[in-house]
PDB file of C-alpha atoms in Angstrom:
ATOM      1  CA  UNK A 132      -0.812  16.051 -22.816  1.00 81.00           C
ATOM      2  CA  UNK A 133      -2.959  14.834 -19.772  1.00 94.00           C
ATOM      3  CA  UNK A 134      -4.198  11.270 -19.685  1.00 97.00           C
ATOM      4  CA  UNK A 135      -6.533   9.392 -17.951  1.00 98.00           C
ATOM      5  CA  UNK A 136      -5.330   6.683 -16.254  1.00 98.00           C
ATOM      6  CA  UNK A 137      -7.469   4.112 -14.729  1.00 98.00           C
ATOM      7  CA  UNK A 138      -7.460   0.921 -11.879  1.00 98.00           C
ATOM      8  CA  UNK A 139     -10.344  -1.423 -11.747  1.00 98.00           C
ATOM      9  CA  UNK A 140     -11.137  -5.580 -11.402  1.00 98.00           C
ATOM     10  CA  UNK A 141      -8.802  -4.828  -8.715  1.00 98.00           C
ATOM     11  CA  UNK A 142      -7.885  -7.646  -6.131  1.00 98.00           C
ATOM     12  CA  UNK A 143      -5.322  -7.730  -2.900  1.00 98.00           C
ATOM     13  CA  UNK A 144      -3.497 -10.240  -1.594  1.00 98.00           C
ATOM     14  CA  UNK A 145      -1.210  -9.647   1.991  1.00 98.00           C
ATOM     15  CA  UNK A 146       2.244 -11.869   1.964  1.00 98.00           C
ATOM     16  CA  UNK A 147       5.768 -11.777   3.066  1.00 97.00           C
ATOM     17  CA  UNK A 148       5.377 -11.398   6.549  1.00 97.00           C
ATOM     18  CA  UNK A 149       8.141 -11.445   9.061  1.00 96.00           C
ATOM     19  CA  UNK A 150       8.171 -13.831  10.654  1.00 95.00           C
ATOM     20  CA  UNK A 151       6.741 -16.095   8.563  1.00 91.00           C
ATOM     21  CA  UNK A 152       5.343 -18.034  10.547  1.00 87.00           C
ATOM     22  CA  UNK A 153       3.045 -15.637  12.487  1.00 86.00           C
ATOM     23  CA  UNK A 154       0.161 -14.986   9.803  1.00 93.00           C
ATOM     24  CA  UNK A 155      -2.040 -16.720   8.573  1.00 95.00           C
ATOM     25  CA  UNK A 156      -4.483 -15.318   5.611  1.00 97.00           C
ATOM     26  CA  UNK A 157      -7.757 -15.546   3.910  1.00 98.00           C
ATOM     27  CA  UNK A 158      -9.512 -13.675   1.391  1.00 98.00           C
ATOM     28  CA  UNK A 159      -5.772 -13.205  -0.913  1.00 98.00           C
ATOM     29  CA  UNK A 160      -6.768 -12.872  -4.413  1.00 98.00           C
ATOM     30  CA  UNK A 161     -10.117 -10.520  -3.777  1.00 98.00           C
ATOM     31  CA  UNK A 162     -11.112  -7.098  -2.660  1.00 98.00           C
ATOM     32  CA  UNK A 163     -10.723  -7.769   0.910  1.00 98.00           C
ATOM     33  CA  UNK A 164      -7.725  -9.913   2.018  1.00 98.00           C
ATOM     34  CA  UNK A 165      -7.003 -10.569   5.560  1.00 98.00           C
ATOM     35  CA  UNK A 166      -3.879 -11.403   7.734  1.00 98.00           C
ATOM     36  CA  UNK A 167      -4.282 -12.709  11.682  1.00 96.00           C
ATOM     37  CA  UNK A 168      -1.507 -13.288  14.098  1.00 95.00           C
ATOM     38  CA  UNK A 169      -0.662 -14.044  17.601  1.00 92.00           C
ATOM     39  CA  UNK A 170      -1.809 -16.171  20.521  1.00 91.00           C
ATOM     40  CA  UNK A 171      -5.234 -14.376  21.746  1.00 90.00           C
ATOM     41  CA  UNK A 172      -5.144 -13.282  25.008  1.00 87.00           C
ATOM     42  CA  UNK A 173      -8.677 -12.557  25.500  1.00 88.00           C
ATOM     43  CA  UNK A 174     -11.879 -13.564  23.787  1.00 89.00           C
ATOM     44  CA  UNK A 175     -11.446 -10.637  21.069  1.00 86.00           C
ATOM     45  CA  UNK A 176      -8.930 -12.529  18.805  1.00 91.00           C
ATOM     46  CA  UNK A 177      -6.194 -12.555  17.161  1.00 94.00           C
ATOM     47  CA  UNK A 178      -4.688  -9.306  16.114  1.00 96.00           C
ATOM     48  CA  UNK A 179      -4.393  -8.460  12.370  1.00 97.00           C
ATOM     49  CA  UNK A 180      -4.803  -6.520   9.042  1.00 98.00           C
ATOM     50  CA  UNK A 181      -7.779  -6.348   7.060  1.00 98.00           C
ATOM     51  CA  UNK A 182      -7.702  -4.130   3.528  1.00 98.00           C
ATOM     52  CA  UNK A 183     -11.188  -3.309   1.671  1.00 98.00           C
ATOM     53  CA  UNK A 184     -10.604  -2.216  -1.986  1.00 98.00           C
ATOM     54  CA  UNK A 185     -12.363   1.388  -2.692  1.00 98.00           C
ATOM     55  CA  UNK A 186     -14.950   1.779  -5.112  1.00 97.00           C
ATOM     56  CA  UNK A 187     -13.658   0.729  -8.869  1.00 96.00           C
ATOM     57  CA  UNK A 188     -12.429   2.579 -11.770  1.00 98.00           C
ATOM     58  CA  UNK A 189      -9.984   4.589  -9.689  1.00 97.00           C
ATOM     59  CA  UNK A 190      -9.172   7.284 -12.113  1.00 97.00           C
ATOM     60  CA  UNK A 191      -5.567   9.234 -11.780  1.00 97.00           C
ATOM     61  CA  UNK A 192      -5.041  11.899 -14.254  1.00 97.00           C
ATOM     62  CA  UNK A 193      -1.282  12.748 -15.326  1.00 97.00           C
ATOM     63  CA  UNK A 194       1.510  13.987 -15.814  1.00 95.00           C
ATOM     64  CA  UNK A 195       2.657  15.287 -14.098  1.00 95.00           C
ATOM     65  CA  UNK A 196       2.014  13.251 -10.841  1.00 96.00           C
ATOM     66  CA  UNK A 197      -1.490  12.993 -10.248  1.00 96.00           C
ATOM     67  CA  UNK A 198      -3.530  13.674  -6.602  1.00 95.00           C
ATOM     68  CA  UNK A 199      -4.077  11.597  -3.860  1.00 96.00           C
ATOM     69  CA  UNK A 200      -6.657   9.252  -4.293  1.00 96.00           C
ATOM     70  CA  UNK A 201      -8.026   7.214  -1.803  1.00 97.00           C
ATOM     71  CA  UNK A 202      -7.208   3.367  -2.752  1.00 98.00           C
ATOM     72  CA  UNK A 203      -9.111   1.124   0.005  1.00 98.00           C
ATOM     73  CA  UNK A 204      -9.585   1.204   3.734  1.00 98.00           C
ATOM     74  CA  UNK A 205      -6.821  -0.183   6.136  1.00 98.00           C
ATOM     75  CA  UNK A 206      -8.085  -2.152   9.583  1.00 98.00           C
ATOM     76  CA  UNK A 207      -5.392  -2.840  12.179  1.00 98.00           C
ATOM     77  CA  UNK A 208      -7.043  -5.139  14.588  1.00 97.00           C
ATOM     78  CA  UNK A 209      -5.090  -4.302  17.423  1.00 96.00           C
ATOM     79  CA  UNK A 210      -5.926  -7.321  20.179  1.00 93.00           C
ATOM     80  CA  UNK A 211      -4.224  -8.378  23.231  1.00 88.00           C
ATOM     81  CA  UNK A 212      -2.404 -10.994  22.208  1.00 88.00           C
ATOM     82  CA  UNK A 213       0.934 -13.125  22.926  1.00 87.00           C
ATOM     83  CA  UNK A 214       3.721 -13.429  20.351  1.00 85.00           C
ATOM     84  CA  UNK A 215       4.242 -14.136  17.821  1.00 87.00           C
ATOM     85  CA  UNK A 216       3.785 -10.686  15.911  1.00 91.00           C
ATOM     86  CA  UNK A 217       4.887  -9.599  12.881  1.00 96.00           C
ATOM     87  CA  UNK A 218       7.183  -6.680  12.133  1.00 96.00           C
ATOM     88  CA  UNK A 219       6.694  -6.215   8.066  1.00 97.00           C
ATOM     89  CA  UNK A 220       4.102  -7.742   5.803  1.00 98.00           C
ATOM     90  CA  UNK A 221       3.474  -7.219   2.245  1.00 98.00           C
ATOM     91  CA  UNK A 222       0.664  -5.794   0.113  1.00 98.00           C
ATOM     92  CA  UNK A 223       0.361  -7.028  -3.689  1.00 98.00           C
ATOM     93  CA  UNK A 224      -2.606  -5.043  -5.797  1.00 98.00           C
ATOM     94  CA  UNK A 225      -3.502  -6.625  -8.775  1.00 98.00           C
ATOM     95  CA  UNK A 226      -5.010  -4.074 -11.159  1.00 98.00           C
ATOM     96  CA  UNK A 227      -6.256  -3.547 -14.656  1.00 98.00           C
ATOM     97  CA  UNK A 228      -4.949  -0.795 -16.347  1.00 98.00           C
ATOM     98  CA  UNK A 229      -6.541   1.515 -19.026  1.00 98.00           C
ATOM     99  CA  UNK A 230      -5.194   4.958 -20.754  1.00 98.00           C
ATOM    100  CA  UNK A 231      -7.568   6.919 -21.614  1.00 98.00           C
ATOM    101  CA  UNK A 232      -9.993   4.292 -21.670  1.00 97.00           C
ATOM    102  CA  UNK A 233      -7.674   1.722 -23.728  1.00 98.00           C
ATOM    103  CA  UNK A 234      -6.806  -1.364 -21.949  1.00 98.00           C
ATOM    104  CA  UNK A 235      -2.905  -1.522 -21.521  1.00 97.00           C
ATOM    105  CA  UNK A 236      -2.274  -4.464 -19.019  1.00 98.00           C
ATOM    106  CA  UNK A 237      -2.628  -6.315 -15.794  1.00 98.00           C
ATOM    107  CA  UNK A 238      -0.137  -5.162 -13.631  1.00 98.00           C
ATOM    108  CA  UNK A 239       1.077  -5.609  -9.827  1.00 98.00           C
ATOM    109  CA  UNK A 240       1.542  -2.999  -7.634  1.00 98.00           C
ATOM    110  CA  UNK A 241       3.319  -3.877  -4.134  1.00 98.00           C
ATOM    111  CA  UNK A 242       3.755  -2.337  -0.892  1.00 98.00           C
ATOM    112  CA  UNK A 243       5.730  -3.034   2.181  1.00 98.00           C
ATOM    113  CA  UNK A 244       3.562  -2.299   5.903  1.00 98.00           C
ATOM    114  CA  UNK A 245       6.205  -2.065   8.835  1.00 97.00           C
ATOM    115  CA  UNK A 246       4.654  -2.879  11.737  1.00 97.00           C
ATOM    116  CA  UNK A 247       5.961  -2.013  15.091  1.00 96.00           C
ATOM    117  CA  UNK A 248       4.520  -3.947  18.511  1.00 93.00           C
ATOM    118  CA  UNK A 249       5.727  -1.643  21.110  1.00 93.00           C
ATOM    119  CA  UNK A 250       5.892  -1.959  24.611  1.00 91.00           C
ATOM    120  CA  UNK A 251       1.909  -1.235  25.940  1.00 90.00           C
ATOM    121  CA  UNK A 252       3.444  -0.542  29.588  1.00 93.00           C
ATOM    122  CA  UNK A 253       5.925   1.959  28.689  1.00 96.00           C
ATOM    123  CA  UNK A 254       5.332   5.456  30.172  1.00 97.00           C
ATOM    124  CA  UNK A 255       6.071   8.006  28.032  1.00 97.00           C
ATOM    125  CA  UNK A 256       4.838   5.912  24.940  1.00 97.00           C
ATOM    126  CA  UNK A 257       6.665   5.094  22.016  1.00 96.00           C
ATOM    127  CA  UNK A 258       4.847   7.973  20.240  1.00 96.00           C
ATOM    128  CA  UNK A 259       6.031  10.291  22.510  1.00 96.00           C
ATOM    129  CA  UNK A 260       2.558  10.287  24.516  1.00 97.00           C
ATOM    130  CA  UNK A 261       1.524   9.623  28.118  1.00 98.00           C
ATOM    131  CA  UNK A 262       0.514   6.151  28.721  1.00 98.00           C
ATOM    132  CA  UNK A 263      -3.374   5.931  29.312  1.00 97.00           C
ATOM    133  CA  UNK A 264      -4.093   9.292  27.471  1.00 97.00           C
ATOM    134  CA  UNK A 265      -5.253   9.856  24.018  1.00 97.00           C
ATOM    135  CA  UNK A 266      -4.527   7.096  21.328  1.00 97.00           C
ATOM    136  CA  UNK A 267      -2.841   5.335  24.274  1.00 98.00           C
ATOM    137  CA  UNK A 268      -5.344   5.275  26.715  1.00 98.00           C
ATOM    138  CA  UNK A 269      -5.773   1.301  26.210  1.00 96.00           C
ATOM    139  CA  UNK A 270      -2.193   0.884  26.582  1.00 95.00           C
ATOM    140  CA  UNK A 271       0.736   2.282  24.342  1.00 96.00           C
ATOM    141  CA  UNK A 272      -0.438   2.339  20.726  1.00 97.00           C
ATOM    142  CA  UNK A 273       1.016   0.222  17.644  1.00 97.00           C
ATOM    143  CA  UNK A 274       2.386   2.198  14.461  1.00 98.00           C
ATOM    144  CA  UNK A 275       1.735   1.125  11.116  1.00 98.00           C
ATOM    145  CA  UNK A 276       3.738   2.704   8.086  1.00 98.00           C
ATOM    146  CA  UNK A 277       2.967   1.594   4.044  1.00 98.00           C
ATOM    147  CA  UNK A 278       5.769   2.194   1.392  1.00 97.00           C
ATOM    148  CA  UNK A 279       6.327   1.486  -2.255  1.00 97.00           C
ATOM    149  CA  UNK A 280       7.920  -1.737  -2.723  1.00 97.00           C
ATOM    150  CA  UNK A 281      10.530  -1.964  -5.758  1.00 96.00           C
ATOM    151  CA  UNK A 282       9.170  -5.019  -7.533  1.00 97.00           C
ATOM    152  CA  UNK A 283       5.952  -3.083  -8.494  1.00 98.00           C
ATOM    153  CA  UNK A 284       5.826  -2.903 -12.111  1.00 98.00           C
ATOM    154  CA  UNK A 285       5.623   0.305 -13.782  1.00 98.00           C
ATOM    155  CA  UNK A 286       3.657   1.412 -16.944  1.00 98.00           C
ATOM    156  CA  UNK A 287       4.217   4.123 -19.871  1.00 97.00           C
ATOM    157  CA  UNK A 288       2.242   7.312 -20.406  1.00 96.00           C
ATOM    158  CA  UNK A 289       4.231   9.031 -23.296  1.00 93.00           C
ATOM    159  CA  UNK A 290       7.639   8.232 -23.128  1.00 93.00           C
ATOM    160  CA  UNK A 291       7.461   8.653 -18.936  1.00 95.00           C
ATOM    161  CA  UNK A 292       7.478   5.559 -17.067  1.00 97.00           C
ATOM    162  CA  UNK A 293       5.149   5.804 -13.954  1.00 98.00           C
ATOM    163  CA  UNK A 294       4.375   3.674 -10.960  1.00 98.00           C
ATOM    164  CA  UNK A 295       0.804   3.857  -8.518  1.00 98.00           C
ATOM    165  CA  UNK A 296       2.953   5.039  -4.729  1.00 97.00           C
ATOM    166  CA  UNK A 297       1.348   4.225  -1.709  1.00 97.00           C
ATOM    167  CA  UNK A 298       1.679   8.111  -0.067  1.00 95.00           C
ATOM    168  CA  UNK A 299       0.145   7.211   3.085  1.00 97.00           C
ATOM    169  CA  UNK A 300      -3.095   7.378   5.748  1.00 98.00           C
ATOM    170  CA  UNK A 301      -6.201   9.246   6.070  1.00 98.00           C
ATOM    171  CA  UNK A 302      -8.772   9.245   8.560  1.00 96.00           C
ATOM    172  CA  UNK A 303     -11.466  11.070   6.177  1.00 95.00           C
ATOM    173  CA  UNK A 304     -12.820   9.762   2.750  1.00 93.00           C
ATOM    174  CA  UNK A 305     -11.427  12.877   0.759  1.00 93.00           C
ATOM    175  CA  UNK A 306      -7.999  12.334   1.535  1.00 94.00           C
ATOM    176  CA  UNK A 307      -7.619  15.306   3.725  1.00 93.00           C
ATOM    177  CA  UNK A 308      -4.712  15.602   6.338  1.00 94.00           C
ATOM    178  CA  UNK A 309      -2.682  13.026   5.345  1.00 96.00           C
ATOM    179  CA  UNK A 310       0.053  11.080   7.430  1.00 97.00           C
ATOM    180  CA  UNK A 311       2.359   8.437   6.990  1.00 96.00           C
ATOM    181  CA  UNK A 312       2.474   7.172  11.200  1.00 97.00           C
ATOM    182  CA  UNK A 313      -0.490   5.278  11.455  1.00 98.00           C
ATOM    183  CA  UNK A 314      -0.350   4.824  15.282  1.00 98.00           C
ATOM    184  CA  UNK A 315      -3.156   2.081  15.754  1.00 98.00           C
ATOM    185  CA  UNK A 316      -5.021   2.266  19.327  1.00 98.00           C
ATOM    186  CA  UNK A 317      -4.559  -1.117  21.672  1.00 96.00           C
ATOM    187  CA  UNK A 318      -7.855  -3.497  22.473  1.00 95.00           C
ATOM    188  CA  UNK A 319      -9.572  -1.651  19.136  1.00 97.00           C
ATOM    189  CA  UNK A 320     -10.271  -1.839  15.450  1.00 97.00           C
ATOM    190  CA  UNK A 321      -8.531   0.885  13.969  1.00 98.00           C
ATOM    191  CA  UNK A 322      -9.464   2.107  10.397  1.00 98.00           C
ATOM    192  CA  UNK A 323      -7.839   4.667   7.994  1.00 98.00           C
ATOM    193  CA  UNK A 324      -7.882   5.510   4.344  1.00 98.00           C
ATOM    194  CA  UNK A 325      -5.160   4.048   2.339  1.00 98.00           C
ATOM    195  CA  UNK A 326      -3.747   6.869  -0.012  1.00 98.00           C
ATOM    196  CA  UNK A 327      -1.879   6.577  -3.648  1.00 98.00           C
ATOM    197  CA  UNK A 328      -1.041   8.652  -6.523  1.00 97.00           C
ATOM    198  CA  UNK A 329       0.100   7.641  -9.752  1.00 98.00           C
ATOM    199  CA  UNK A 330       3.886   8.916 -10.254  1.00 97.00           C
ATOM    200  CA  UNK A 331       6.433   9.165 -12.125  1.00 97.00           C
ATOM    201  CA  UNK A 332       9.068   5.668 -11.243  1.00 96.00           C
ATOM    202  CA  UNK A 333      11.913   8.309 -10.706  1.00 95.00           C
ATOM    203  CA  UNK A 334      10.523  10.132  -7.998  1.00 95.00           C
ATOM    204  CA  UNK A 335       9.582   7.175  -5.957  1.00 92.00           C
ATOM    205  CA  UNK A 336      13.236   5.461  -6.142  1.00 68.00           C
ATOM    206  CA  UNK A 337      14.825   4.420  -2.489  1.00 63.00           C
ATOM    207  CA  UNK A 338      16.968   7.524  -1.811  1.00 50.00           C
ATOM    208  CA  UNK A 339      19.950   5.243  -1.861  1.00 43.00           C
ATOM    209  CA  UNK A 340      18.913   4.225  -5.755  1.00 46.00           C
ATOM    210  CA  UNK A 341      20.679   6.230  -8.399  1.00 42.00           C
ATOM    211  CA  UNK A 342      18.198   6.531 -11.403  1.00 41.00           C
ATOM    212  CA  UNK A 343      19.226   5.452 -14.721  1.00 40.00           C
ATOM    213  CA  UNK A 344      17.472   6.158 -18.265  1.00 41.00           C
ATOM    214  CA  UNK A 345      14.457   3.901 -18.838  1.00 39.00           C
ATOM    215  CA  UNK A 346      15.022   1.407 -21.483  1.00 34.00           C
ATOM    216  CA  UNK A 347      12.137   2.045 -23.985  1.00 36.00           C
ATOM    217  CA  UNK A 348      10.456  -0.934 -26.037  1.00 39.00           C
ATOM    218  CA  UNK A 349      11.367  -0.120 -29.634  1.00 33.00           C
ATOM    219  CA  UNK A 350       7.549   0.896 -30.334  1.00 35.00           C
ATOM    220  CA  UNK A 351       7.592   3.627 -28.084  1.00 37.00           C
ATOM    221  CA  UNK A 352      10.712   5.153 -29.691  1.00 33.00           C
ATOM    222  CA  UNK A 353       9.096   4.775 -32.885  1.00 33.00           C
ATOM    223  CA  UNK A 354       6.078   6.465 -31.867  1.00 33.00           C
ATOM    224  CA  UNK A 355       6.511   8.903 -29.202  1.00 36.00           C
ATOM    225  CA  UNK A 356       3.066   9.669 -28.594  1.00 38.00           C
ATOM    226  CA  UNK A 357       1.781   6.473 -28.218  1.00 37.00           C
ATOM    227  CA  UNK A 358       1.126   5.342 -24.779  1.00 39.00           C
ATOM    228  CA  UNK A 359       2.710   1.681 -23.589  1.00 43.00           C
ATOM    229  CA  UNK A 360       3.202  -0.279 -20.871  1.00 43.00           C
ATOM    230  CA  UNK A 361       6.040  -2.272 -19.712  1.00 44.00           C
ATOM    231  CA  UNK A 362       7.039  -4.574 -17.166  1.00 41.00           C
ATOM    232  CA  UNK A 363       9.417  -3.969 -14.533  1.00 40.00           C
ATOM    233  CA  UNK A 364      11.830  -7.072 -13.967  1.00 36.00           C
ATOM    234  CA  UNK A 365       9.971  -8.478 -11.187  1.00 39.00           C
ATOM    235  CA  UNK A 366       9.845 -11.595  -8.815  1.00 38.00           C
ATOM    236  CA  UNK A 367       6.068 -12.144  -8.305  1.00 40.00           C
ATOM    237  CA  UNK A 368       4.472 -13.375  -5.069  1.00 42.00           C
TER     238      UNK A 368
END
């Protein structure tokens, strides 16, 4: 049957960039963690990522997988700046987790953000567009893309082990039209609406993972209708 599952005393924390050396961060461990790199080239700054927890409980209701919810806003500073740039970063959410309104555990979700510098000169664009038109009037835009990262831990509705999947961007509050490219305008703060759904661990695998059977705690074999968490073998940041 449908359960309620909900996310809240949420906090963020951005790590794990490449290089390492580029970032530096502030804010890790609350609802708005921020990440800055590069050598400003003008007064604006240093370029970076900014992410802005949404409104808590987040409620997801499955099985099976649940809707798009939005889960916080995502800023790409996108300043002139010399290297050095990243390429990847990580995202850790830190969430409380109830079932239908029954604390389960404290759980970490995480999320890898490939980030690609491209060449602002180019003409056509890395996106395909014509340089000083559009999202690339400013110079050729950045693209951002967010994925599930395999150390997130996982969590039992049922016997069915589910995970909360990053699904990607939208630019309006509801969700609507959404796209995994975020290309990220040059010389401007670029926002977007960081989607997720609750779903189940087996349909979020790399597509080079072969699934296996979940291993079940001996409670929930005992009592298949109780709902249980468990922990995914994890290295935690």
């Amino acid at each position: 049957s449908a359960a309620t599952v909900s996310l809240y005393d949420m906090t963020a924390s951005w790590f794990d960039a490449v290089p390492a050396s580029a970032p530096s961060y502030s804010g890790n461990g609350t609802d708005n963690p921020k990440a800055r790199w590069g050598d400003p080239a003008t007064n604006a700054g240093k370029s970076g990522y900014d992410f802005k927890i949404a409104t808590q409980p987040i409620n997801y209701v499955v099985p099976p997988n649940s809707p798009n919810q939005v889960l916080g806003t995502f800023t790409h500073l996108n300043n002139p700046i010399f290297a050095p740039s990243i390429t990847s970063i990580k995202l850790k959410l830190t969430a409380k987790l109830s079932i239908d309104n029954v604390f389960q555990d404290t759980l970490d979700f995480v999320y890898d953000f490939s980030h690609w510098e491209t060449d602002n000169g180019a003409n056509p664009c890395a996106n395909g567009g014509t340089n000083g038109v559009g999202v690339n009037v400013n110079g050729c835009a950045d693209r951002v893309i967010a994925t599930w990262n395999a150390s997130s831990e996982t969590f039992f509705v049922g016997l069915e082990e589910f995970t909360l999947n990053v699904t990607g961007f939208s630019t309006t509050a509801d969700g609507a039209n959404p796209f995994t490219s975020f290309w990220t305008k040059e010389q401007a703060t670029n926002d977007a609406f960081l989607l997720a759904r609750v779903m189940y661990k087996k349909d979020v695998l790399p597509p080079n993972e072969v699934p296996t059977p979940a291993t079940l705690p001996l409670a929930a074999l005992a009592l298949a209708g109780v709902f249980a968490t468990r922990r995914m073998r994890a290295t935690k940041a």
